[in-house]
Short mmCIF file of C-alpha atoms in Angstrom, two decimals:
data_model
loop_
_atom_site.label_atom_id
_atom_site.label_comp_id
_atom_site.label_asym_id
_atom_site.label_seq_id
_atom_site.Cartn_x
_atom_site.Cartn_y
_atom_site.Cartn_z
CA UNK A 1 -29.69 -9.50 -0.15
CA UNK A 2 -28.26 -12.95 -0.76
CA UNK A 3 -28.26 -12.31 -4.53
CA UNK A 4 -26.31 -9.06 -4.06
CA UNK A 5 -23.79 -10.86 -1.86
CA UNK A 6 -23.34 -13.57 -4.49
CA UNK A 7 -22.88 -11.06 -7.33
CA UNK A 8 -20.38 -8.94 -5.40
CA UNK A 9 -18.38 -11.96 -4.26
CA UNK A 10 -18.36 -13.40 -7.79
CA UNK A 11 -16.92 -10.16 -9.17
CA UNK A 12 -14.25 -9.91 -6.48
CA UNK A 13 -13.33 -13.57 -6.88
CA UNK A 14 -12.06 -12.64 -10.34
CA UNK A 15 -9.05 -11.02 -8.69
CA UNK A 16 -7.48 -7.60 -9.23
CA UNK A 17 -5.94 -8.55 -12.59
CA UNK A 18 -9.44 -9.03 -14.05
CA UNK A 19 -11.69 -6.94 -11.84
CA UNK A 20 -9.75 -3.65 -12.02
CA UNK A 21 -9.34 -3.76 -15.84
CA UNK A 22 -13.12 -4.29 -16.14
CA UNK A 23 -13.67 -1.15 -14.04
CA UNK A 24 -11.15 0.75 -16.17
CA UNK A 25 -12.81 -0.34 -19.43
CA UNK A 26 -16.23 0.75 -18.15
CA UNK A 27 -14.79 4.06 -16.93
CA UNK A 28 -13.15 4.58 -20.33
CA UNK A 29 -16.45 4.05 -22.13
CA UNK A 30 -18.23 6.44 -19.76
CA UNK A 31 -15.74 9.19 -20.58
CA UNK A 32 -16.24 8.57 -24.32
CA UNK A 33 -13.10 6.58 -25.15
CA UNK A 34 -13.31 4.50 -28.31
CA UNK A 35 -14.25 0.91 -27.56
CA UNK A 36 -11.00 -0.49 -28.98
CA UNK A 37 -8.90 2.01 -26.98
CA UNK A 38 -10.76 1.28 -23.74
CA UNK A 39 -10.41 -2.48 -24.20
CA UNK A 40 -6.74 -2.13 -25.10
CA UNK A 41 -6.05 -0.02 -22.00
CA UNK A 42 -7.94 -2.44 -19.77
CA UNK A 43 -6.18 -5.51 -21.14
CA UNK A 44 -2.79 -3.85 -20.85
CA UNK A 45 -3.56 -3.01 -17.23
CA UNK A 46 -4.52 -6.65 -16.63
CA UNK A 47 -1.17 -7.71 -18.11
CA UNK A 48 0.64 -5.23 -15.87
CA UNK A 49 -1.15 -6.42 -12.71
CA UNK A 50 -0.51 -10.06 -13.59
CA UNK A 51 3.14 -9.41 -14.35
CA UNK A 52 3.66 -7.52 -11.10
CA UNK A 53 1.92 -10.24 -9.10
CA UNK A 54 4.05 -12.93 -10.75
CA UNK A 55 7.23 -11.02 -9.91
CA UNK A 56 6.22 -10.40 -6.30
CA UNK A 57 5.33 -14.07 -5.85
CA UNK A 58 8.62 -15.03 -7.49
CA UNK A 59 10.56 -12.72 -5.19
CA UNK A 60 8.64 -13.86 -2.11
CA UNK A 61 9.23 -17.49 -3.02
CA UNK A 62 12.95 -16.83 -3.28
CA UNK A 63 13.44 -14.73 -0.14
CA UNK A 64 11.01 -16.35 2.32
CA UNK A 65 12.92 -19.68 2.56
CA UNK A 66 16.12 -17.71 3.12
CA UNK A 67 14.43 -15.72 5.89
CA UNK A 68 13.16 -18.94 7.44
CA UNK A 69 16.68 -20.39 7.34
CA UNK A 70 18.07 -17.27 9.04
CA UNK A 71 15.62 -17.65 11.91
CA UNK A 72 16.31 -21.38 12.26
CA UNK A 73 20.00 -20.61 12.52
CA UNK A 74 19.31 -18.68 15.74
CA UNK A 75 16.68 -21.12 17.04
CA UNK A 76 13.84 -18.62 17.30
CA UNK A 77 10.36 -19.76 18.33
CA UNK A 78 7.41 -17.35 18.15
CA UNK A 79 3.81 -18.58 18.61
CA UNK A 80 1.81 -16.46 16.12
CA UNK A 81 1.66 -17.65 12.50
CA UNK A 82 2.11 -14.99 9.81
CA UNK A 83 -0.63 -15.62 7.27
CA UNK A 84 0.16 -12.63 5.04
CA UNK A 85 -2.40 -10.34 3.41
CA UNK A 86 -4.11 -13.13 1.45
CA UNK A 87 -5.11 -14.92 4.65
CA UNK A 88 -6.35 -11.63 6.15
CA UNK A 89 -8.43 -11.02 3.02
CA UNK A 90 -9.96 -14.50 3.20
CA UNK A 91 -10.83 -14.05 6.87
CA UNK A 92 -12.27 -10.58 6.23
CA UNK A 93 -14.54 -11.82 3.46
CA UNK A 94 -15.84 -14.54 5.74
CA UNK A 95 -17.57 -11.86 7.84
CA UNK A 96 -21.34 -12.22 7.16
CA UNK A 97 -21.83 -8.50 6.31
CA UNK A 98 -18.70 -8.15 4.18
CA UNK A 99 -20.52 -7.80 0.84
CA UNK A 100 -22.24 -4.58 2.01
CA UNK A 101 -18.91 -2.76 2.11
CA UNK A 102 -18.69 -2.80 -1.68
CA UNK A 103 -21.80 -0.62 -2.38
CA UNK A 104 -20.94 1.59 0.62
CA UNK A 105 -17.52 2.34 -0.85
CA UNK A 106 -19.00 3.22 -4.25
CA UNK A 107 -21.77 5.36 -2.73
CA UNK A 108 -19.37 7.42 -0.61
CA UNK A 109 -17.10 7.99 -3.61
CA UNK A 110 -20.00 9.16 -5.80
CA UNK A 111 -21.40 11.48 -3.13
CA UNK A 112 -17.98 13.05 -2.49
CA UNK A 113 -17.41 13.55 -6.22
CA UNK A 114 -20.79 15.23 -6.66
CA UNK A 115 -20.23 17.45 -3.62
CA UNK A 116 -16.70 18.26 -4.86
CA UNK A 117 -15.16 16.90 -1.67
CA UNK A 118 -12.81 14.73 -3.71
CA UNK A 119 -11.49 14.62 -7.26
CA UNK A 120 -10.54 10.94 -7.06
CA UNK A 121 -12.52 8.20 -8.76
CA UNK A 122 -11.41 5.07 -6.90
CA UNK A 123 -10.99 2.26 -9.42
CA UNK A 124 -9.28 0.10 -6.79
CA UNK A 125 -12.56 -1.44 -5.70
CA UNK A 126 -11.00 -4.88 -5.38
CA UNK A 127 -9.17 -3.79 -2.23
CA UNK A 128 -12.46 -3.19 -0.44
CA UNK A 129 -11.40 -6.00 1.91
CA UNK A 130 -9.16 -3.50 3.74
CA UNK A 131 -12.25 -1.65 4.89
CA UNK A 132 -13.89 -4.93 5.88
CA UNK A 133 -10.84 -5.79 7.98
CA UNK A 134 -11.20 -2.53 9.90
CA UNK A 135 -14.93 -3.16 10.39
CA UNK A 136 -14.25 -6.64 11.73
CA UNK A 137 -11.86 -5.13 14.27
CA UNK A 138 -14.57 -2.75 15.46
CA UNK A 139 -17.10 -5.58 15.79
CA UNK A 140 -14.59 -7.61 17.81
CA UNK A 141 -14.55 -4.83 20.43
CA UNK A 142 -18.10 -3.44 20.34
CA UNK A 143 -20.28 -6.10 18.73
CA UNK A 144 -21.94 -3.26 16.79
CA UNK A 145 -22.30 -3.73 13.03
CA UNK A 146 -23.59 -0.16 12.35
CA UNK A 147 -20.63 1.30 14.25
CA UNK A 148 -18.28 -0.94 12.25
CA UNK A 149 -19.63 0.44 8.96
CA UNK A 150 -19.41 4.01 10.29
CA UNK A 151 -15.73 3.56 11.10
CA UNK A 152 -15.13 1.92 7.70
CA UNK A 153 -16.82 4.91 6.04
CA UNK A 154 -14.42 7.24 7.84
CA UNK A 155 -11.52 5.17 6.52
CA UNK A 156 -12.90 5.41 2.97
CA UNK A 157 -13.05 9.21 3.27
CA UNK A 158 -9.48 9.36 4.57
CA UNK A 159 -8.29 7.23 1.65
CA UNK A 160 -9.96 9.51 -0.92
CA UNK A 161 -8.76 12.76 0.66
CA UNK A 162 -5.22 11.39 1.01
CA UNK A 163 -5.26 10.26 -2.62
CA UNK A 164 -6.21 13.78 -3.70
CA UNK A 165 -3.23 15.45 -2.07
CA UNK A 166 -0.74 12.73 -3.06
CA UNK A 167 -1.44 13.05 -6.78
CA UNK A 168 1.12 15.73 -7.71
CA UNK A 169 3.88 13.96 -5.83
CA UNK A 170 2.93 10.64 -7.37
CA UNK A 171 2.91 12.18 -10.85
CA UNK A 172 6.35 13.66 -10.21
CA UNK A 173 7.71 10.30 -9.08
CA UNK A 174 5.97 8.00 -11.56
CA UNK A 175 5.63 10.22 -14.61
CA UNK A 176 1.99 9.16 -14.99
CA UNK A 177 -0.46 12.11 -15.00
CA UNK A 178 -3.98 11.99 -13.58
CA UNK A 179 -3.37 8.89 -11.44
CA UNK A 180 -3.09 8.55 -7.67
CA UNK A 181 -2.98 5.81 -5.03
CA UNK A 182 -6.08 5.05 -2.95
CA UNK A 183 -4.57 2.12 -1.06
CA UNK A 184 -4.73 2.32 2.73
CA UNK A 185 -0.99 1.66 3.03
CA UNK A 186 -0.16 5.31 2.22
CA UNK A 187 -1.75 6.37 5.53
CA UNK A 188 1.33 5.04 7.34
CA UNK A 189 3.19 7.97 5.82
CA UNK A 190 1.63 10.28 8.41
CA UNK A 191 3.79 8.78 11.18
CA UNK A 192 6.87 8.73 8.95
CA UNK A 193 6.47 12.41 8.09
CA UNK A 194 7.72 14.07 11.32
CA UNK A 195 10.79 11.83 11.35
CA UNK A 196 11.47 12.71 7.72
CA UNK A 197 11.16 16.42 8.51
CA UNK A 198 13.90 16.01 11.14
CA UNK A 199 16.10 14.03 8.75
CA UNK A 200 15.79 16.76 6.11
CA UNK A 201 17.47 19.18 8.53
CA UNK A 202 20.62 17.04 8.50
CA UNK A 203 22.71 18.14 5.49
CA UNK A 204 23.85 14.64 4.52
CA UNK A 205 20.22 13.48 4.25
CA UNK A 206 18.91 16.58 2.48
CA UNK A 207 20.45 15.86 -0.89
CA UNK A 208 18.97 14.12 -3.89
CA UNK A 209 19.86 10.47 -3.41
CA UNK A 210 17.58 8.13 -5.33
CA UNK A 211 18.58 4.99 -7.21
CA UNK A 212 19.84 7.08 -10.11
CA UNK A 213 22.12 9.09 -7.81
CA UNK A 214 23.37 5.83 -6.30
CA UNK A 215 24.22 4.63 -9.79
CA UNK A 216 26.21 7.80 -10.47
CA UNK A 217 28.26 7.21 -7.32
CA UNK A 218 28.99 3.50 -7.54
CA UNK A 219 28.50 2.84 -11.26
CA UNK A 220 27.75 -0.71 -12.36
CA UNK A 221 27.27 -1.86 -8.75
CA UNK A 222 23.98 0.08 -8.66
CA UNK A 223 22.65 -1.47 -11.86
CA UNK A 224 19.50 -3.40 -11.09
CA UNK A 225 20.83 -6.80 -12.10
CA UNK A 226 24.19 -6.33 -10.34
CA UNK A 227 22.66 -4.87 -7.19
CA UNK A 228 20.08 -7.67 -7.06
CA UNK A 229 22.84 -10.25 -7.48
CA UNK A 230 24.89 -8.73 -4.64
CA UNK A 231 21.88 -8.60 -2.30
CA UNK A 232 21.08 -12.23 -3.15
CA UNK A 233 24.62 -13.26 -2.24
CA UNK A 234 24.31 -11.46 1.09
CA UNK A 235 21.00 -13.17 1.84
CA UNK A 236 22.39 -16.55 0.89
CA UNK A 237 25.33 -16.13 3.24
CA UNK A 238 23.07 -14.96 6.08
CA UNK A 239 20.82 -18.00 5.54
CA UNK A 240 23.79 -20.37 5.64
CA UNK A 241 23.16 -21.61 2.08
CA UNK A 242 25.76 -23.58 0.16
CA UNK A 243 27.38 -22.07 -2.95
CA UNK A 244 24.79 -23.44 -5.38
CA UNK A 245 21.76 -22.21 -3.44
CA UNK A 246 23.41 -18.84 -2.76
CA UNK A 247 24.13 -18.25 -6.45
CA UNK A 248 20.60 -19.34 -7.38
CA UNK A 249 19.11 -16.86 -4.91
CA UNK A 250 21.42 -14.15 -6.24
CA UNK A 251 20.24 -14.72 -9.82
CA UNK A 252 16.60 -14.74 -8.66
CA UNK A 253 17.03 -11.40 -6.89
CA UNK A 254 18.82 -9.98 -9.94
CA UNK A 255 15.96 -11.15 -12.16
CA UNK A 256 13.29 -9.58 -9.96
CA UNK A 257 15.01 -6.19 -9.69
CA UNK A 258 15.66 -6.15 -13.43
CA UNK A 259 12.07 -6.91 -14.43
CA UNK A 260 10.14 -4.68 -12.01
CA UNK A 261 10.78 -1.49 -14.05
CA UNK A 262 9.90 -3.36 -17.25
CA UNK A 263 6.48 -4.33 -15.90
CA UNK A 264 5.79 -0.79 -14.71
CA UNK A 265 6.04 0.49 -18.28
CA UNK A 266 2.84 -1.44 -19.01
CA UNK A 267 1.06 0.42 -16.21
CA UNK A 268 2.08 3.68 -17.87
CA UNK A 269 0.99 2.39 -21.27
CA UNK A 270 -2.44 1.43 -19.89
CA UNK A 271 -3.10 4.39 -17.61
CA UNK A 272 -1.93 7.33 -19.72
CA UNK A 273 -4.79 7.15 -22.28
CA UNK A 274 -7.35 6.58 -19.51
CA UNK A 275 -6.15 9.56 -17.46
CA UNK A 276 -6.14 11.78 -20.57
CA UNK A 277 -9.68 10.72 -21.51
CA UNK A 278 -10.95 11.28 -17.97
CA UNK A 279 -9.28 14.70 -17.84
CA UNK A 280 -10.77 15.79 -21.19
CA UNK A 281 -14.22 14.56 -20.16
CA UNK A 282 -14.15 16.41 -16.85
CA UNK A 283 -12.77 19.62 -18.35
CA UNK A 284 -15.70 19.76 -20.77
CA UNK A 285 -18.27 19.34 -18.02
CA UNK A 286 -16.61 20.88 -14.98
CA UNK A 287 -14.49 23.84 -15.88
CA UNK A 288 -11.23 23.90 -13.95
CA UNK A 289 -11.76 20.48 -12.39
CA UNK A 290 -9.71 17.38 -13.15
CA UNK A 291 -10.82 13.91 -12.15
CA UNK A 292 -8.12 11.58 -10.86
CA UNK A 293 -8.03 7.80 -11.20
CA UNK A 294 -7.26 6.06 -7.89
CA UNK A 295 -5.42 2.73 -8.05
CA UNK A 296 -3.57 0.18 -5.98
CA UNK A 297 0.19 0.73 -5.49
CA UNK A 298 1.67 -1.51 -8.28
CA UNK A 299 1.90 1.27 -10.88
CA UNK A 300 4.69 2.64 -8.66
CA UNK A 301 6.49 -0.69 -8.80
CA UNK A 302 9.09 0.44 -11.33
CA UNK A 303 10.79 2.55 -8.67
CA UNK A 304 14.02 0.83 -7.71
CA UNK A 305 14.00 2.66 -4.39
CA UNK A 306 10.89 0.74 -3.30
CA UNK A 307 12.48 -2.64 -3.93
CA UNK A 308 15.77 -1.70 -2.31
CA UNK A 309 13.82 -0.63 0.78
CA UNK A 310 11.77 -3.85 0.70
CA UNK A 311 14.91 -5.99 0.59
CA UNK A 312 16.56 -3.90 3.31
CA UNK A 313 13.51 -4.38 5.54
CA UNK A 314 13.73 -8.19 5.42
CA UNK A 315 16.76 -8.63 7.73
CA UNK A 316 15.61 -5.66 9.82
CA UNK A 317 12.23 -7.36 10.35
CA UNK A 318 13.88 -10.65 11.26
CA UNK A 319 16.18 -8.99 13.79
CA UNK A 320 13.24 -7.09 15.30
CA UNK A 321 11.27 -10.31 15.54
CA UNK A 322 14.13 -11.77 17.56
CA UNK A 323 14.69 -8.94 20.01
CA UNK A 324 11.64 -6.64 20.00
CA UNK A 325 9.88 -6.68 23.40
CA UNK A 326 6.20 -7.51 23.03
CA UNK A 327 6.51 -9.20 19.64
CA UNK A 328 5.10 -12.72 19.30
CA UNK A 329 4.61 -13.01 15.53
CA UNK A 330 6.98 -15.01 13.33
CA UNK A 331 7.34 -13.00 10.08
CA UNK A 332 7.11 -15.19 6.96
CA UNK A 333 4.20 -14.62 4.57
CA UNK A 334 4.39 -10.86 5.08
CA UNK A 335 8.17 -10.62 4.88
CA UNK A 336 8.02 -8.72 1.55
CA UNK A 337 6.54 -5.65 3.21
CA UNK A 338 5.41 -3.20 0.55
CA UNK A 339 3.10 -1.51 3.06
CA UNK A 340 6.30 -0.26 4.70
CA UNK A 341 8.32 0.71 1.63
CA UNK A 342 5.66 2.49 -0.47
CA UNK A 343 4.73 5.10 2.19
CA UNK A 344 8.44 5.73 2.84
CA UNK A 345 8.94 6.28 -0.90
CA UNK A 346 6.13 8.84 -1.06
CA UNK A 347 7.12 10.69 2.12
CA UNK A 348 10.80 11.06 1.12
CA UNK A 349 10.19 11.50 -2.64
CA UNK A 350 12.47 8.54 -3.21
CA UNK A 351 15.40 9.68 -1.07
CA UNK A 352 16.97 6.29 -0.45
CA UNK A 353 18.93 6.91 2.79
CA UNK A 354 15.88 8.48 4.45
CA UNK A 355 13.69 5.65 3.17
CA UNK A 356 15.92 3.05 4.77
CA UNK A 357 15.88 4.89 8.10
CA UNK A 358 12.08 5.28 8.02
CA UNK A 359 11.64 1.61 7.13
CA UNK A 360 13.94 0.56 9.96
CA UNK A 361 12.01 2.67 12.47
CA UNK A 362 8.68 1.54 11.04
CA UNK A 363 9.19 -2.23 11.33
CA UNK A 364 8.27 -2.49 15.05
CA UNK A 365 4.84 -0.98 14.38
CA UNK A 366 3.98 -3.83 12.02
CA UNK A 367 5.15 -6.51 14.45
CA UNK A 368 3.38 -4.97 17.45
CA UNK A 369 0.10 -4.51 15.59
CA UNK A 370 0.34 -7.99 14.10
CA UNK A 371 0.77 -9.34 17.62
CA UNK A 372 -2.06 -7.22 19.04
CA UNK A 373 -4.51 -8.29 16.32
CA UNK A 374 -3.77 -12.01 16.63
CA UNK A 375 -6.48 -12.87 19.21
CA UNK A 376 -9.47 -11.47 17.31
CA UNK A 377 -8.16 -12.60 13.91
CA UNK A 378 -7.73 -16.11 15.30
CA UNK A 379 -11.21 -16.06 16.86
CA UNK A 380 -12.77 -14.98 13.56
CA UNK A 381 -10.83 -17.61 11.62
CA UNK A 382 -12.01 -20.32 14.01
CA UNK A 383 -15.62 -19.06 14.08
CA UNK A 384 -15.99 -18.92 10.30
CA UNK A 385 -13.72 -21.80 9.33
CA UNK A 386 -12.02 -19.49 6.82
CA UNK A 387 -8.60 -20.81 7.85
CA UNK A 388 -7.91 -24.24 9.34
CA UNK A 389 -6.00 -23.86 12.60
CA UNK A 390 -4.96 -26.52 15.05
CA UNK A 391 -5.92 -26.24 18.71
CA UNK A 392 -3.96 -23.45 20.38
CA UNK A 393 -2.59 -21.97 17.13
CA UNK A 394 -2.85 -18.22 16.53
CA UNK A 395 -2.67 -16.37 13.21
CA UNK A 396 -2.10 -12.76 12.16
CA UNK A 397 -0.11 -10.73 9.61
CA UNK A 398 3.30 -9.09 10.02
CA UNK A 399 2.60 -6.55 7.25
CA UNK A 400 -0.89 -5.18 7.95
CA UNK A 401 -1.52 -2.15 5.74
CA UNK A 402 -1.28 1.16 7.64
CA UNK A 403 -0.87 -0.76 10.90
CA UNK A 404 -1.01 2.18 13.30
CA UNK A 405 -4.09 3.74 11.69
CA UNK A 406 -5.84 0.37 11.39
CA UNK A 407 -5.09 -0.55 14.99
CA UNK A 408 -6.11 2.83 16.39
CA UNK A 409 -9.33 3.38 14.45
CA UNK A 410 -10.60 -0.18 14.85
CA UNK A 411 -9.61 -0.65 18.50
CA UNK A 412 -10.34 2.86 19.83
CA UNK A 413 -13.58 1.65 21.41
CA UNK A 414 -11.59 -0.63 23.68
CA UNK A 415 -11.70 2.29 26.13
CA UNK A 416 -14.91 0.63 27.36
CA UNK A 417 -12.63 -2.10 28.69
CA UNK A 418 -10.24 0.41 30.23
CA UNK A 419 -7.68 0.29 27.39
CA UNK A 420 -6.79 3.87 26.44
CA UNK A 421 -3.76 3.01 24.28
CA UNK A 422 -5.63 2.92 20.92
CA UNK A 423 -7.17 6.35 21.61
CA UNK A 424 -3.78 7.86 22.43
CA UNK A 425 -2.29 6.27 19.30
CA UNK A 426 -5.18 7.62 17.19
CA UNK A 427 -4.64 11.15 18.50
CA UNK A 428 -0.90 10.98 17.77
CA UNK A 429 -1.55 9.62 14.27
CA UNK A 430 -4.19 12.31 13.66
CA UNK A 431 -1.84 15.15 14.60
CA UNK A 432 0.89 13.76 12.33
CA UNK A 433 -1.64 13.30 9.54
CA UNK A 434 -2.78 16.94 9.71
CA UNK A 435 0.78 18.23 9.25
CA UNK A 436 1.55 15.74 6.47
CA UNK A 437 -1.73 16.58 4.70
CA UNK A 438 -0.92 20.31 4.89
CA UNK A 439 2.49 19.81 3.29
CA UNK A 440 1.02 17.75 0.44
CA UNK A 441 -1.79 20.25 -0.10
CA UNK A 442 0.65 23.15 -0.19
CA UNK A 443 2.78 21.22 -2.67
CA UNK A 444 -0.26 20.71 -4.90
CA UNK A 445 -1.20 24.39 -4.75
CA UNK A 446 2.31 25.41 -5.74
CA UNK A 447 2.28 22.97 -8.67
CA UNK A 448 -1.09 24.29 -9.84
CA UNK A 449 0.15 27.91 -9.58
CA UNK A 450 3.22 27.06 -11.64
CA UNK A 451 1.03 25.39 -14.27
CA UNK A 452 -1.19 28.51 -14.51
CA UNK A 453 1.85 30.75 -14.76
CA UNK A 454 3.38 28.61 -17.49
CA UNK A 455 0.12 28.66 -19.45
CA UNK A 456 -0.05 32.44 -19.19
CA UNK A 457 3.55 32.67 -20.33
CA UNK A 458 2.72 30.72 -23.46
#
């Protein structure tokens, strides 16, 4: 058991930029890709992951000090430290049973593939910590390890089923066939969906309005580098920076927005041959069935709409932190909230005005859940020594992936303590999820019917 834990932890310690390409190379060889092609695809994917991580860190490093300055200008004081996702991952892996989640995730995926309950092969094994985080939340309430793994297994199934129905929409948006997103963050889209349905009924919001449409309307001012520069100027002024620091921030924002689409091209270059090889392999062995490759969100990172929504959400989050009743978390490490922007992008198909509205309405959920999770996250951090905290300090995350789902499914057993809120939230999320799932499934069926019709026409 200890040996398995050591092996699993050693693999995951490599990081996504190494671990995921290794999985992709092995998958490529299994589906009969040439060795040189599989290695090339894997290495290119590693380059893409590393490039995206560098850019996100660069952008976070530029914007976080500005956000901190904005809050200092108004004299805000909130007691809960925002440790970001990296701190949550470290704390999750400090759970003694964490290493068992890795084989459980693989086993469930294999069983569902064999039983034809999913078509997604989840190569995003590195993000297994998200399931561990949910399990830790269950243990904090119930003290039951078996129940924690049962709830985590349910989350794994939801992630695979959601990845299946998102694939056609993701292909339409990204241009990459045979690839989908298995990250938990997309589950937040269920709550965004009913609001988006209402917005679609308003004529002004029911028109195509992505970044390209914005460019057509305002010309050069919607070019990535110009738009990034303008946003940087705005942030600098809000932070009270002097001219030099404001211009530096503007150039940094311009650089980030200019390079994100460049990096995404490497995801396409890496994933296209893999998805084609997997598709050919499956078609030969399972007539009429196509296997999908499930990945983390970064292959969508070339979408300007995502980054515009991320930047928009920064001041919205700061304002909410100031005035939102019940919030006690100070948003810093999680201020670049991709777990908010990516689901909005998928739900709206990149409609920018609707994305900004959904992100604005979604911010409170992240702050409330971050506040609610702080006690048990702090207790675990102190018990394991994973994070050094001073006496009385509390830690959490202002951008927990799929916050409503994670809160509801991990805290639902708090009914034993008389707290019915998580159960009510879980029911509401479940109802929204059913309707969102139905729309995505119908969309997939229509796309498949059109493909069949086109093939017959040829």
